[in-house]
Amino acid sequence: MNISEVNIELKGEDLESIIKEFLDIKELKIYNITINNDEIIIKGNFEKVISLDFEGKLKIKKYNEGKIEAELSGFKVSKLKIANFIRKVILKFALKTLSDKGIIYNEGKVIIDIKKLLLDVPYVDFDIKDININNNKIHVEANNITV
């Protein structure tokens, strides 16, 4: 089935449900996702050698050629604010696990490759025409949808 275009509004709990359903990474547990103004706030736990509770804040900056570029606007580990250089080291290590899923962290930016991320979602393919955050929701305009 082909669909030409669709507009989608996602709340934090919708995004959380999608991630839990399709992004299976044993080291990563997502507890809560909220959208506040222009930020996506993710609370969870990452366990590799040690267990770290975290809160990360992302701001979507742009979408280009199948990739969403977001800025990491805040990151706390175990309710402690940490210095930028330490945050970068921890994030680089933690997000390396996500790179095979299409999520890459590089110098304060998170790049999400939608096509690579969708490889784990059976029977669905689409292109994103536009994405933005407004009224505490993520607004996605998608086209060329194949189900």
XYZ file of N, CA and C in Angstrom, residues 6-12 14-15 35 134-135 137-141:
51
model
N 1.333 12.363 4.675
C 0.594 12.348 5.933
C 1.279 13.299 6.915
N 0.475 13.955 7.748
C 0.988 14.809 8.815
C 0.731 14.112 10.141
N 1.750 14.052 10.974
C 1.670 13.316 12.233
C 2.053 14.243 13.380
N 1.325 14.139 14.481
C 1.694 14.829 15.720
C 2.037 13.763 16.743
N 3.205 13.886 17.342
C 3.650 12.925 18.346
C 3.836 13.613 19.686
N 3.212 13.055 20.720
C 3.454 13.501 22.093
C 4.635 12.702 22.627
N 5.118 13.086 23.790
C 6.240 12.377 24.402
C 5.963 10.907 24.613
N 3.946 9.029 22.922
C 3.930 8.349 21.628
C 5.351 7.986 21.209
N 6.253 8.945 21.338
C 7.655 8.721 20.998
C 8.266 7.632 21.874
N 7.953 16.383 25.984
C 8.299 17.446 25.049
C 7.870 18.743 25.706
N 6.370 22.010 18.138
C 5.483 23.136 18.355
C 4.364 22.684 19.304
N 4.004 23.539 20.249
C 2.938 23.225 21.215
C 3.170 21.898 21.938
N 4.575 19.195 21.019
C 4.409 18.009 20.179
C 5.426 18.079 19.043
N 5.819 16.901 18.568
C 6.664 16.825 17.386
C 5.732 16.705 16.187
N 5.898 17.593 15.241
C 5.090 17.586 14.028
C 5.957 17.046 12.890
N 5.462 15.983 12.262
C 6.200 15.332 11.187
C 5.330 15.336 9.934
N 5.899 15.807 8.852
C 5.246 15.732 7.555
C 6.015 14.671 6.772
